[in-house]
PDB file of C-alpha atoms in Angstrom:
ATOM      1  CA  MET A1217     -10.132  49.064  47.408  1.00 59.00           C
ATOM      2  CA  GLY A1218     -12.038  48.200  44.242  1.00 82.00           C
ATOM      3  CA  PHE A1219     -10.245  48.094  40.955  1.00 88.00           C
ATOM      4  CA  PRO A1220     -11.705  50.389  38.276  1.00 90.00           C
ATOM      5  CA  ALA A1221     -13.691  49.132  35.325  1.00 87.00           C
ATOM      6  CA  THR A1222     -11.406  48.477  32.408  1.00 85.00           C
ATOM      7  CA  ARG A1223     -11.791  49.942  28.977  1.00 88.00           C
ATOM      8  CA  LEU A1224     -10.804  46.970  26.834  1.00 91.00           C
ATOM      9  CA  SER A1225     -10.014  49.320  23.963  1.00 94.00           C
ATOM     10  CA  VAL A1226      -7.127  50.678  26.062  1.00 95.00           C
ATOM     11  CA  VAL A1227      -5.867  47.168  26.802  1.00 94.00           C
ATOM     12  CA  GLU A1228      -6.118  46.326  23.095  1.00 94.00           C
ATOM     13  CA  ARG A1229      -4.019  49.394  22.214  1.00 95.00           C
ATOM     14  CA  THR A1230      -1.151  47.961  24.300  1.00 94.00           C
ATOM     15  CA  ARG A1231      -0.701  45.474  21.439  1.00 94.00           C
ATOM     16  CA  SER A1232      -0.392  48.183  18.770  1.00 95.00           C
ATOM     17  CA  ASP A1233       2.508  48.195  16.319  1.00 95.00           C
ATOM     18  CA  ASP A1234       2.880  51.929  17.003  1.00 97.00           C
ATOM     19  CA  ALA A1235       5.166  52.467  20.013  1.00 95.00           C
ATOM     20  CA  ALA A1236       3.558  55.839  20.835  1.00 97.00           C
ATOM     21  CA  VAL A1237       0.075  54.275  20.936  1.00 97.00           C
ATOM     22  CA  ARG A1238       1.358  51.451  23.170  1.00 95.00           C
ATOM     23  CA  ARG A1239       3.030  53.916  25.531  1.00 95.00           C
ATOM     24  CA  VAL A1240      -0.112  56.038  25.940  1.00 97.00           C
ATOM     25  CA  ALA A1241      -2.227  52.924  26.549  1.00 96.00           C
ATOM     26  CA  LEU A1242       0.199  51.562  29.157  1.00 95.00           C
ATOM     27  CA  ASP A1243       0.413  54.971  30.852  1.00 96.00           C
ATOM     28  CA  THR A1244      -3.401  55.102  30.984  1.00 96.00           C
ATOM     29  CA  ILE A1245      -3.587  51.662  32.606  1.00 96.00           C
ATOM     30  CA  ILE A1246      -0.869  52.461  35.137  1.00 96.00           C
ATOM     31  CA  GLU A1247      -2.525  55.761  36.026  1.00 96.00           C
ATOM     32  CA  ALA A1248      -5.898  54.043  36.533  1.00 95.00           C
ATOM     33  CA  TYR A1249      -4.548  51.104  38.536  1.00 96.00           C
ATOM     34  CA  TRP A1250      -1.627  52.510  40.566  1.00 97.00           C
ATOM     35  CA  LYS A1251      -3.710  53.594  43.579  1.00 97.00           C
ATOM     36  CA  PRO A1252      -5.926  50.474  43.633  1.00 97.00           C
ATOM     37  CA  VAL A1253      -2.846  48.223  43.439  1.00 98.00           C
ATOM     38  CA  TYR A1254      -1.172  50.192  46.228  1.00 98.00           C
ATOM     39  CA  LYS A1255      -4.291  49.994  48.436  1.00 97.00           C
ATOM     40  CA  TYR A1256      -4.700  46.293  47.687  1.00 97.00           C
ATOM     41  CA  LEU A1257      -1.114  45.613  48.789  1.00 97.00           C
ATOM     42  CA  ARG A1258      -1.616  47.658  51.956  1.00 97.00           C
ATOM     43  CA  MET A1259      -4.805  45.848  52.925  1.00 97.00           C
ATOM     44  CA  LYS A1260      -4.408  42.276  51.690  1.00 96.00           C
ATOM     45  CA  TRP A1261      -0.659  41.936  52.210  1.00 97.00           C
ATOM     46  CA  SER A1262      -0.482  44.204  55.310  1.00 96.00           C
ATOM     47  CA  LEU A1263       2.388  46.261  53.946  1.00 97.00           C
ATOM     48  CA  THR A1264       3.600  49.570  55.310  1.00 97.00           C
ATOM     49  CA  PRO A1265       2.946  52.617  53.112  1.00 98.00           C
ATOM     50  CA  ASP A1266       6.578  52.712  51.933  1.00 98.00           C
ATOM     51  CA  ASP A1267       6.749  48.970  51.276  1.00 97.00           C
ATOM     52  CA  ALA A1268       3.432  49.035  49.402  1.00 98.00           C
ATOM     53  CA  ALA A1269       4.589  51.978  47.265  1.00 98.00           C
ATOM     54  CA  ASP A1270       7.885  50.234  46.486  1.00 98.00           C
ATOM     55  CA  LEU A1271       6.175  46.955  45.610  1.00 98.00           C
ATOM     56  CA  THR A1272       3.573  48.755  43.483  1.00 98.00           C
ATOM     57  CA  GLN A1273       6.353  50.428  41.526  1.00 98.00           C
ATOM     58  CA  GLU A1274       8.218  47.122  41.153  1.00 97.00           C
ATOM     59  CA  PHE A1275       5.032  45.381  40.038  1.00 98.00           C
ATOM     60  CA  PHE A1276       4.345  47.859  37.252  1.00 97.00           C
ATOM     61  CA  THR A1277       7.992  47.913  36.170  1.00 97.00           C
ATOM     62  CA  THR A1278       8.023  44.117  35.964  1.00 96.00           C
ATOM     63  CA  ALA A1279       4.616  44.076  34.263  1.00 95.00           C
ATOM     64  CA  LEU A1280       5.974  46.390  31.560  1.00 95.00           C
ATOM     65  CA  GLU A1281       9.153  44.355  31.111  1.00 95.00           C
ATOM     66  CA  LYS A1282       7.263  41.052  30.853  1.00 95.00           C
ATOM     67  CA  ASP A1283       4.377  42.362  28.709  1.00 94.00           C
ATOM     68  CA  VAL A1284       1.826  41.338  31.343  1.00 95.00           C
ATOM     69  CA  VAL A1285      -0.894  43.630  29.990  1.00 94.00           C
ATOM     70  CA  GLU A1286      -0.341  42.513  26.411  1.00 92.00           C
ATOM     71  CA  LYS A1287      -0.721  38.857  27.461  1.00 94.00           C
ATOM     72  CA  TYR A1288      -4.188  39.441  28.919  1.00 96.00           C
ATOM     73  CA  ASP A1289      -6.904  37.272  27.339  1.00 95.00           C
ATOM     74  CA  PRO A1290     -10.437  38.664  27.829  1.00 93.00           C
ATOM     75  CA  ALA A1291     -11.916  35.217  27.159  1.00 95.00           C
ATOM     76  CA  ARG A1292     -10.338  33.872  30.361  1.00 95.00           C
ATOM     77  CA  ALA A1293     -11.101  36.566  32.959  1.00 94.00           C
ATOM     78  CA  ARG A1294     -11.905  40.208  33.520  1.00 93.00           C
ATOM     79  CA  PHE A1295      -8.842  42.438  33.330  1.00 95.00           C
ATOM     80  CA  ARG A1296      -9.036  43.477  36.976  1.00 93.00           C
ATOM     81  CA  THR A1297      -9.235  39.806  38.035  1.00 94.00           C
ATOM     82  CA  TYR A1298      -6.250  39.000  35.829  1.00 96.00           C
ATOM     83  CA  LEU A1299      -4.294  41.939  37.234  1.00 96.00           C
ATOM     84  CA  ARG A1300      -5.086  40.919  40.837  1.00 96.00           C
ATOM     85  CA  MET A1301      -3.946  37.364  40.122  1.00 96.00           C
ATOM     86  CA  CYS A1302      -0.686  38.668  38.661  1.00 97.00           C
ATOM     87  CA  LEU A1303      -0.277  41.007  41.627  1.00 97.00           C
ATOM     88  CA  ASP A1304      -0.888  38.248  44.175  1.00 98.00           C
ATOM     89  CA  GLY A1305       1.724  36.049  42.498  1.00 97.00           C
ATOM     90  CA  PHE A1306       4.176  38.940  42.393  1.00 98.00           C
ATOM     91  CA  ALA A1307       3.598  39.858  46.057  1.00 98.00           C
ATOM     92  CA  SER A1308       3.881  36.209  47.098  1.00 97.00           C
ATOM     93  CA  ASN A1309       7.183  35.823  45.273  1.00 96.00           C
ATOM     94  CA  ALA A1310       8.462  39.072  46.793  1.00 96.00           C
ATOM     95  CA  ARG A1311       7.551  37.837  50.284  1.00 95.00           C
ATOM     96  CA  LYS A1312       9.300  34.489  49.650  1.00 95.00           C
ATOM     97  CA  ALA A1313      12.417  36.305  48.433  1.00 93.00           C
ATOM     98  CA  GLU A1314      12.353  38.536  51.509  1.00 88.00           C
ATOM     99  CA  ARG A1315      12.152  35.514  53.806  1.00 90.00           C
ATOM    100  CA  ARG A1316      15.103  33.853  52.071  1.00 87.00           C
ATOM    101  CA  LEU A1317      17.235  36.870  52.930  1.00 75.00           C
TER     102      LEU A1317
END
């Protein structure tokens, strides 16, 4: 369930002024982290395979919309720690929303 080591150069490229460079960097991060995020949701949050896949997709969609990767500060935490913290908050909010329904 471990998250992969992060190449900070890829994270840095998500802040590029060139949209094509940003897109490739974000695609690289999503490709590297999709399976670990999915497995993390399955194990820590006890989600079914379909629910974990849906929430993984929602997490990355929201992360792209809210520039989560671009907001990462390497001085505060490792990227994988930061991503897990964001994921836990996202999963917690999703669970709260589900309970309200």
